[in-house]
CSV table of C-alpha atoms and ligand atoms in Angstrom, one decimal:
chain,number,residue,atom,x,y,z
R,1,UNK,CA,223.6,24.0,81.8
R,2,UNK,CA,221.2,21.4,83.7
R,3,UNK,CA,218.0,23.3,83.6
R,4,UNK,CA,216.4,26.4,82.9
R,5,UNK,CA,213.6,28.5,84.6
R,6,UNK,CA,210.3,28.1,82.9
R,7,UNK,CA,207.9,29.9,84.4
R,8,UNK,CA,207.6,32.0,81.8
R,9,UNK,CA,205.6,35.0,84.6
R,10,UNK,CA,208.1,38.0,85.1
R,11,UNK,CA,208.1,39.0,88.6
R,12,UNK,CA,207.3,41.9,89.8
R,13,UNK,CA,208.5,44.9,88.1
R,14,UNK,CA,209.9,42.9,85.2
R,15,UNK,CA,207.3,43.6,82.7
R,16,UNK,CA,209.1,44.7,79.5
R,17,UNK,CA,207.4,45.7,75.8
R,18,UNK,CA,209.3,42.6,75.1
R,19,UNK,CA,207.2,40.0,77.6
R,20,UNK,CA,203.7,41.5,76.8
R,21,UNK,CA,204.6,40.9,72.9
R,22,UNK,CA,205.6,37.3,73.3
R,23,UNK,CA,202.4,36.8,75.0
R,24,UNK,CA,200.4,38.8,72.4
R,25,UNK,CA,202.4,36.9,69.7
R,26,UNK,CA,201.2,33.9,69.7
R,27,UNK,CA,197.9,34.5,71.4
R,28,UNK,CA,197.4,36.1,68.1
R,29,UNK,CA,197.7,33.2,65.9
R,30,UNK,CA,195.3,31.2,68.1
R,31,UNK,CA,192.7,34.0,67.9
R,32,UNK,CA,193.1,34.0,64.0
R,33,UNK,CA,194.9,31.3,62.9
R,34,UNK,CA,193.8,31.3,59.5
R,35,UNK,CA,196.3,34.6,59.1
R,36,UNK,CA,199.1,32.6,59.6
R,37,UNK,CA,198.4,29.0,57.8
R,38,UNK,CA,196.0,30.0,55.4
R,39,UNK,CA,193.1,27.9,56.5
R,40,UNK,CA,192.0,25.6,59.1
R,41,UNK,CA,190.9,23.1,57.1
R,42,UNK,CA,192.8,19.8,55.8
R,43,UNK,CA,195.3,21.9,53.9
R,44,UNK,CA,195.9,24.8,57.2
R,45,UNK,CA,196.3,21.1,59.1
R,46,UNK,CA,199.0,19.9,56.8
R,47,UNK,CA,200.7,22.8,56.7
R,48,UNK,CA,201.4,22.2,60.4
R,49,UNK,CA,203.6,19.7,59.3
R,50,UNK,CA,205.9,21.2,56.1
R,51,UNK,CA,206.1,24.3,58.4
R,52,UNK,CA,208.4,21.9,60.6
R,53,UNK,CA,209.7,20.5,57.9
R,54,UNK,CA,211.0,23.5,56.0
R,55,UNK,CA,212.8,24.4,59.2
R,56,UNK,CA,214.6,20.8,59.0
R,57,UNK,CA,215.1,21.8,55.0
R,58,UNK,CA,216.8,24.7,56.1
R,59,UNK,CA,219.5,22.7,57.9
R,60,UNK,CA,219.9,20.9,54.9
R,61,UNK,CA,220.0,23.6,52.5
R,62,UNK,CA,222.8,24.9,55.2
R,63,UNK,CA,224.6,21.7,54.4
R,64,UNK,CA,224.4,20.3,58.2
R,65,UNK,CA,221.4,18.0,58.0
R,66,UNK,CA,221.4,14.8,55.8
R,67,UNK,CA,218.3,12.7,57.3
R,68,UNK,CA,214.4,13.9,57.6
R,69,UNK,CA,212.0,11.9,58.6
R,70,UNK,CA,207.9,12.5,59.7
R,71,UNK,CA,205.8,9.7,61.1
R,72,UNK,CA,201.9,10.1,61.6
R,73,UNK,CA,201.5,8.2,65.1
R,74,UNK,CA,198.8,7.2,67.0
R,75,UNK,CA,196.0,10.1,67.6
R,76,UNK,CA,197.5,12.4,65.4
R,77,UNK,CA,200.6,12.9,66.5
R,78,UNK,CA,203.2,14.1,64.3
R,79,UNK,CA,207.1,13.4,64.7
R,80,UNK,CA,209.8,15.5,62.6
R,81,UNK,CA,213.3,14.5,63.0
R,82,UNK,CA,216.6,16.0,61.5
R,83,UNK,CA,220.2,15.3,62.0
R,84,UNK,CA,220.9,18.9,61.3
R,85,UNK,CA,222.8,21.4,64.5
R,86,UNK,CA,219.9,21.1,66.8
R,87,UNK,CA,218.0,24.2,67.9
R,88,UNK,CA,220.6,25.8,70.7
R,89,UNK,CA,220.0,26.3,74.2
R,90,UNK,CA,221.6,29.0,75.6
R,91,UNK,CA,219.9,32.1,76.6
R,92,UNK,CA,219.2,34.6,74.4
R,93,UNK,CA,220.1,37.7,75.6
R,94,UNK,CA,217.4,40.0,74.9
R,95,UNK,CA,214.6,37.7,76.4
R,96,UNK,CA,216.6,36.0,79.1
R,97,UNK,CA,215.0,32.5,78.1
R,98,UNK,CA,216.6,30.1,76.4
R,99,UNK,CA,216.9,30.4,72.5
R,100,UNK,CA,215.1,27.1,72.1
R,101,UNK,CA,212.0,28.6,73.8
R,102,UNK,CA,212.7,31.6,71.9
R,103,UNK,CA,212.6,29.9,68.3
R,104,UNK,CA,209.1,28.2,70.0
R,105,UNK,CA,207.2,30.8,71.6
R,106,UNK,CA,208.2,34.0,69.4
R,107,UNK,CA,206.5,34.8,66.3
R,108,UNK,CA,208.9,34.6,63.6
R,109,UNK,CA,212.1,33.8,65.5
R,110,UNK,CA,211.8,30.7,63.7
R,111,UNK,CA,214.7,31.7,61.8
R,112,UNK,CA,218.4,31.5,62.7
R,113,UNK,CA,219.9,34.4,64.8
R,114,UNK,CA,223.1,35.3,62.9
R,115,UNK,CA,222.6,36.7,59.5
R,116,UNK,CA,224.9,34.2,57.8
R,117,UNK,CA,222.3,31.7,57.6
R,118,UNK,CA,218.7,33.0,57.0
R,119,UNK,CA,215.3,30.9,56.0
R,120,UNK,CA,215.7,30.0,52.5
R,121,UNK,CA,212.9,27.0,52.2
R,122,UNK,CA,210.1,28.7,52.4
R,123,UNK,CA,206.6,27.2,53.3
R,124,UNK,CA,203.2,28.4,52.4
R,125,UNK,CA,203.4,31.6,54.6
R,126,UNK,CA,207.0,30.6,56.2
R,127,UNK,CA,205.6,31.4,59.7
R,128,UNK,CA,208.0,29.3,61.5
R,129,UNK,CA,207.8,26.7,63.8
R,130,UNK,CA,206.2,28.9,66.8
R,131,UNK,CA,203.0,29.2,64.8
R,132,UNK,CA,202.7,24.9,64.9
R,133,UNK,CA,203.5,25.8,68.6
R,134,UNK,CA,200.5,27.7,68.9
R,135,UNK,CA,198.1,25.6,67.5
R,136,UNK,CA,199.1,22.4,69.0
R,137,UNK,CA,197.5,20.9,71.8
R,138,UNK,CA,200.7,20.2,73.1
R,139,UNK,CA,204.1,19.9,71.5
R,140,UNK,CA,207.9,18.5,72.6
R,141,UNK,CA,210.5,19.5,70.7
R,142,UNK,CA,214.0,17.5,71.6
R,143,UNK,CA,217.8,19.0,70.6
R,144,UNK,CA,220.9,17.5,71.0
R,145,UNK,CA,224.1,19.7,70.7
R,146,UNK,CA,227.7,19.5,72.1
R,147,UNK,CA,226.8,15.8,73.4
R,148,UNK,CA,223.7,16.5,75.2
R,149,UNK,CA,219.9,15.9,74.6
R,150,UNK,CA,217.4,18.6,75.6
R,151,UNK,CA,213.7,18.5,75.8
R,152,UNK,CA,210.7,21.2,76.5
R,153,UNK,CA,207.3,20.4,76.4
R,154,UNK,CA,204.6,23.3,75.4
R,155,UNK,CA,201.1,23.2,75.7
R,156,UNK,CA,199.1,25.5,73.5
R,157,UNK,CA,201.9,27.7,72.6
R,158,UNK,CA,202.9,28.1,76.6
R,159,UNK,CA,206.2,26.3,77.9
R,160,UNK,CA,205.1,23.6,80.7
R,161,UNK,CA,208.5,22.6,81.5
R,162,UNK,CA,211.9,24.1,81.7
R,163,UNK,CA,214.3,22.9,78.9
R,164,UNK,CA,215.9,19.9,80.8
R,165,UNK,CA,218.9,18.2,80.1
R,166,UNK,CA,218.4,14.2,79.5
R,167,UNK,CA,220.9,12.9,79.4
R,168,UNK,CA,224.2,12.4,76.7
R,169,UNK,CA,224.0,12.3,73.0
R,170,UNK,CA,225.8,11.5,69.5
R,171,UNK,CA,225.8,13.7,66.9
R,172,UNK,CA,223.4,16.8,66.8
R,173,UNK,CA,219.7,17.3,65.7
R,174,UNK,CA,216.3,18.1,66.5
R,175,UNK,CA,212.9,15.9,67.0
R,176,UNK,CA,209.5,17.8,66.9
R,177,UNK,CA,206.8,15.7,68.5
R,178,UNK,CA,203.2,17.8,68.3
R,179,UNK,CA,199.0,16.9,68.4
R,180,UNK,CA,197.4,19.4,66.0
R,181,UNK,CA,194.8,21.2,68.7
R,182,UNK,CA,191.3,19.9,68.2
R,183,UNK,CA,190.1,23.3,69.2
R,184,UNK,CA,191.6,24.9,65.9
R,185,UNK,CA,191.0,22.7,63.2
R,186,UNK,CA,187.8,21.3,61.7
R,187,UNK,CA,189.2,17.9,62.1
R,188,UNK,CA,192.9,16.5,62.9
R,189,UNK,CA,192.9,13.6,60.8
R,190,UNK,CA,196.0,13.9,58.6
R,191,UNK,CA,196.3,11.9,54.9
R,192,UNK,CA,199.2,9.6,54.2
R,193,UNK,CA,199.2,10.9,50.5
R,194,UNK,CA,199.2,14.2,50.9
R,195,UNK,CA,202.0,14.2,53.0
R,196,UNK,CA,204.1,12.0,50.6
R,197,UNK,CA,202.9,13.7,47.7
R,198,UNK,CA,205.1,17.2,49.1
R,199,UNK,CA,207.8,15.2,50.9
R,200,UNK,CA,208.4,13.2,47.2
R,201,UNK,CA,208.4,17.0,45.9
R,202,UNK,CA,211.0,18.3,48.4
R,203,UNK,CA,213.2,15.3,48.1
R,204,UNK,CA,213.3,15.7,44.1
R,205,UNK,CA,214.0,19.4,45.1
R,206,UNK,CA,217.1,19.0,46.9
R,207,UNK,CA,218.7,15.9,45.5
R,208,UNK,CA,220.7,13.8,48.0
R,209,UNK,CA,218.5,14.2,51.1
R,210,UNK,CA,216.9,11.7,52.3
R,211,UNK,CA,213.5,12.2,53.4
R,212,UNK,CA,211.5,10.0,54.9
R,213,UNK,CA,207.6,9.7,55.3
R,214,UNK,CA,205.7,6.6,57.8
R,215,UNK,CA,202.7,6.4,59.3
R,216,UNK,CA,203.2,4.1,62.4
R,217,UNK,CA,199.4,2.6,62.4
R,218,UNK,CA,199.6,1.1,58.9
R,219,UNK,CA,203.3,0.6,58.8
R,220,UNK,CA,203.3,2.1,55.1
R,221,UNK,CA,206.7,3.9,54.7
R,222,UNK,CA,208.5,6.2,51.6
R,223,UNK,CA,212.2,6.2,51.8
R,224,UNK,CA,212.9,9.6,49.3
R,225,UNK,CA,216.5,10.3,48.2
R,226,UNK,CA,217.0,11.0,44.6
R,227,UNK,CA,220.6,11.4,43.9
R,228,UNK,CA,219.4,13.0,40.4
R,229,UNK,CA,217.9,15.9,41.9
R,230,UNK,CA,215.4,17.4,39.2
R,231,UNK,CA,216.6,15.1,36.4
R,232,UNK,CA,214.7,12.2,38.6
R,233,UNK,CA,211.9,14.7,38.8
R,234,UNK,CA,211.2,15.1,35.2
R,235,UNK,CA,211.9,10.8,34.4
R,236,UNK,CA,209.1,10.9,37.3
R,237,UNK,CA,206.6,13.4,35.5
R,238,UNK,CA,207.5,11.5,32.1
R,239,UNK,CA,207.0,7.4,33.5
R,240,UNK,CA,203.7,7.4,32.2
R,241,UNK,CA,204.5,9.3,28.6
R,242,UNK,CA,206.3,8.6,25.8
R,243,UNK,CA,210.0,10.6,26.5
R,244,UNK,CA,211.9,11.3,22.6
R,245,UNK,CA,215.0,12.4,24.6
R,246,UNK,CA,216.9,11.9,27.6
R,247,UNK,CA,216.4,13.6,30.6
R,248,UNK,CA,218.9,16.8,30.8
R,249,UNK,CA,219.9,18.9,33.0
R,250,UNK,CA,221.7,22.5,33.6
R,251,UNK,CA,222.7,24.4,37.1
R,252,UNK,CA,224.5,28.0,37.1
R,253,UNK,CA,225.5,29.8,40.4
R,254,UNK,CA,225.5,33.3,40.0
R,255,UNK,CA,226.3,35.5,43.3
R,256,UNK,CA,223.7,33.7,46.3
R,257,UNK,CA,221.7,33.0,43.2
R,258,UNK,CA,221.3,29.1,42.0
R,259,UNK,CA,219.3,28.1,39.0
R,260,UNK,CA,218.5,24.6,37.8
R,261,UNK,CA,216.8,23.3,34.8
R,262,UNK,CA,216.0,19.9,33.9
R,263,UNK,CA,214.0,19.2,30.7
R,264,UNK,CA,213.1,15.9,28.5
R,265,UNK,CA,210.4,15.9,25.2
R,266,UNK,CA,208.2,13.5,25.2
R,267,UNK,CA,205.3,13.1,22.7
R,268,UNK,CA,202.7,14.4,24.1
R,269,UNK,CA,200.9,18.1,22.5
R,270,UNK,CA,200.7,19.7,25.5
R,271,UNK,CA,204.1,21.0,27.4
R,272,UNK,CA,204.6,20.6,31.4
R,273,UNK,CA,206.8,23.5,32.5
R,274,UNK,CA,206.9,23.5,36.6
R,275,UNK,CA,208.7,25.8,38.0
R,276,UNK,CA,210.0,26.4,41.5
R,277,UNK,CA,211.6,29.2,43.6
R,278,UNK,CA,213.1,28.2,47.1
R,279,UNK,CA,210.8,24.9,47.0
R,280,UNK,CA,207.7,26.6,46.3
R,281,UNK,CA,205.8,25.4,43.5
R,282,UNK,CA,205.1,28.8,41.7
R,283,UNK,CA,202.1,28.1,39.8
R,284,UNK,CA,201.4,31.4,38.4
R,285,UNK,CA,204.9,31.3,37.0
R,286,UNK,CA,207.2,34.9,36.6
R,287,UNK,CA,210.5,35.7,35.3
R,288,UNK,CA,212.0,32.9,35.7
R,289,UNK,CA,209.5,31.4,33.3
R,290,UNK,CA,209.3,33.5,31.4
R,291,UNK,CA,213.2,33.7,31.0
R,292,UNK,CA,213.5,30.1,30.2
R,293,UNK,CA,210.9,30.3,27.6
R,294,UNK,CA,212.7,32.6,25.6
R,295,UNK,CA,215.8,31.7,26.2
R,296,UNK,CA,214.4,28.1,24.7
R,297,UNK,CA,212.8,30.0,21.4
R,298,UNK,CA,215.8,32.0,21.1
R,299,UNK,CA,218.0,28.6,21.3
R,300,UNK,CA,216.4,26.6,18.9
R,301,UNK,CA,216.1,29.6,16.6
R,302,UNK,CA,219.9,30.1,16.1
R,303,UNK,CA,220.0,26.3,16.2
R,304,UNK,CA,217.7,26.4,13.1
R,305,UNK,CA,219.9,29.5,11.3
R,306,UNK,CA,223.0,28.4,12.1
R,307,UNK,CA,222.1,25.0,10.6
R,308,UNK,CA,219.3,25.6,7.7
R,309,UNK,CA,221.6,28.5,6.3
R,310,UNK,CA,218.1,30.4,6.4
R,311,UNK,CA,218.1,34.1,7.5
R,312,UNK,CA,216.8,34.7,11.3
R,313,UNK,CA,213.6,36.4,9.3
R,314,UNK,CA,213.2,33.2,7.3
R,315,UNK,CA,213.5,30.8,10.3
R,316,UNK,CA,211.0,33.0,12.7
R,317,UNK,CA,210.6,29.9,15.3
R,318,UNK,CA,208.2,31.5,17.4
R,319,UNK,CA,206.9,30.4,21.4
R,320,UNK,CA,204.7,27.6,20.0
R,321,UNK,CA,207.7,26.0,17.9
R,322,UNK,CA,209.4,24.9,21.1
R,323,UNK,CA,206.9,22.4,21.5
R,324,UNK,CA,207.6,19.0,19.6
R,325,UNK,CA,205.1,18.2,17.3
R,326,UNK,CA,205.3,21.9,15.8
R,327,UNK,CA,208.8,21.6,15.4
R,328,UNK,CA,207.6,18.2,12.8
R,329,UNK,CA,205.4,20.0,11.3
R,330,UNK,CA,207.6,22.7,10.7
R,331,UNK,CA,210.3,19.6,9.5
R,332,UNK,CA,207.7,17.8,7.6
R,333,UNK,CA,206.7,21.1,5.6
R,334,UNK,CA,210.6,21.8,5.7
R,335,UNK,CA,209.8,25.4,6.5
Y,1,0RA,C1,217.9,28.3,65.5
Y,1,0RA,C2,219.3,28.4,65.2
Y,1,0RA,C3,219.9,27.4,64.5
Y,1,0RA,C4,219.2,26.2,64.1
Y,1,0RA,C5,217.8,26.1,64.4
Y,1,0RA,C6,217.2,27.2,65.0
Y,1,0RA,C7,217.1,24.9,64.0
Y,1,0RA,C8,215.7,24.9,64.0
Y,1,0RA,C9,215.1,23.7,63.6
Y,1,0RA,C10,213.7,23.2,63.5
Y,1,0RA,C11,213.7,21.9,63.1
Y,1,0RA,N1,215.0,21.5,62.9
Y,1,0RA,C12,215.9,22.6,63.2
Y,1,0RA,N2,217.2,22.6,63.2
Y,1,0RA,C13,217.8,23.8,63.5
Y,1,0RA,C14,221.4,27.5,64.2
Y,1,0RA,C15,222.2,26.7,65.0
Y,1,0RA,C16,223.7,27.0,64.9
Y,1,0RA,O1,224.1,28.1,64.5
Y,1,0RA,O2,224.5,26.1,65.3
């Protein structure tokens, strides 16, 4: 395929349901933006950028991409590349445009197609990458798959070019280039650290992937790839304390279902329990909090039985015992 149509206009007696929604779609998250990235403030703004990000995440978690990186450029503009399967070109059958522009124009076909492989990273509101689409000034996203590099350029949401074909390529991936739109947001000025801060997050998250954070004007760049996974995360949260154990670590697979735990005491009163589902920070906690808790208290309890020779009623470790300075008080009192 060389190029693709763009103009997006049906002709005459080609309007479907189907055209007037695309056009409603994203004309819908420019009108109310704040419905689809939470705010249009600094953090709505950032969110631009781990919305693309997530979708590169995905080709990881999918075990196809290896590489991430984002640069803050000049003005604002914000590059995302992957080495992941690239976005795919063909058309798309029930839209007759090509399932690139598809996955950048329709609200919520940021997702794959097939069911095998669905969004697992989430983001904030997991959105999709049409919604950064819609509020950039302009955006070009590149794919190469099958040898070839692609590119499309966009302009508030609207294609402005057909996809074209470039020219050859190695390997496969995708590179999103976009300007935040100046009309949206209250200003377009992004922060170094608070795009490190996440990318750090994600790349303790999913050990082994490298992900990379620059911004071109200062030249300051984070190479992130922590073969530990969460074990690194938790040597991280404990630099600055006083760690009494190693770092440890468990992972079970049960059906799709992967759980991970990495824990280390250190000697501080307080306890730092974060917890996580698909990336997300979950800061009001849930089951799976509340699971591990338990299944903690529960641990050391038999621990202390099976050990002590005291009854369970005797032992009666409760929440609080988990942490480490009750459990020397409870040593010191030998209770
Ligand atoms: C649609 C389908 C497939 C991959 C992607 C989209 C995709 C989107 C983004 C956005 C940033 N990086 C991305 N990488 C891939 C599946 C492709 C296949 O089945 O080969």
């Amino acid at each position: 395929m060389a190029s693709q149509n763009a103009d997006n206009a049906p002709k005459q007696g080609e309007y479907t349901a189907k055209n007037i929604q695309v056009l409603e779609g994203l004309d819908a998250v420019r009108k109310r933006p704040s419905m689809y990235i939470g705010d249009t403030g600094e953090r709505g703004l950032h969110h631009l950028v781990f919305e693309v990000v997530d979708n590169s995440i995905d080709e990881a978690l999918a075990g196809f991409a290896k590489h991430i990186e984002v640069s803050i450029g000049d003005g604002s503009v914000i590059t995302v590349t992957d080495d992941g399967r690239g976005i795919p070109v063909e058309i798309h059958e029930e839209t007759g445009k090509s399932a690139l522009e598809v996955v950048m124009t329709i609200l919520h076909a940021g997702g794959k197609f097939d069911n095998k492989t669905y969004k697992v990273s989430g983001g904030l509101h997991g959105v999709g990458v049409s919604v950064v689409n819609a509020l950039s000034e302009w955006l070009e996203v590149e794919t190469k798959r099958d040898g070839k590099l692609y590119r499309q350029r966009y302009e508030r949401g609207k294609a402005v070019t057909p996809v074209k074909e470039i020219g050859p390529a190695k390997g496969s991936g995708t590179k999103v280039r976009f300007k935040p739109d100046a009309q949206i947001f209250n200003s377009i000025e992004f922060h170094f650290d608070i795009l490190a801060n996440r990318i750090r997050e994600l790349a303790f998250l999913n050990k082994g992937l490298h992900i990379i954070i620059k911004d071109e004007l200062s030249g300051e760049t984070e190479d992130n790839m922590y073969a530990g996974g969460l074990i690194s995360f938790v040597e991280f949260i404990n630099k600055n304390k006083a760690p009494i154990t190693k770092a440890i670590h468990f992972e079970k697979q049960e059906g799709d279902i992967n759980v991970e735990v990495a824990m280390q005491y250190n000697e501080g009163y307080a306890d730092n329990i974060y917890t996580f589902a698909n990336n997300i920070n979950t800061i009001e906690g849930g089951f799976h909090l509340v699971g591990f808790r338990s299944a903690l208290t529960r641990t050391i309890n038999d621990y202390a039985v099976a050990n002590t020779g005291k009854k369970d009623k005797e032992v009666k470790i409760s929440g609080d015992d988990r942490r480490v300075p009750r459990m020397r008080e409870r040593l010191r009192k030998g209770a």
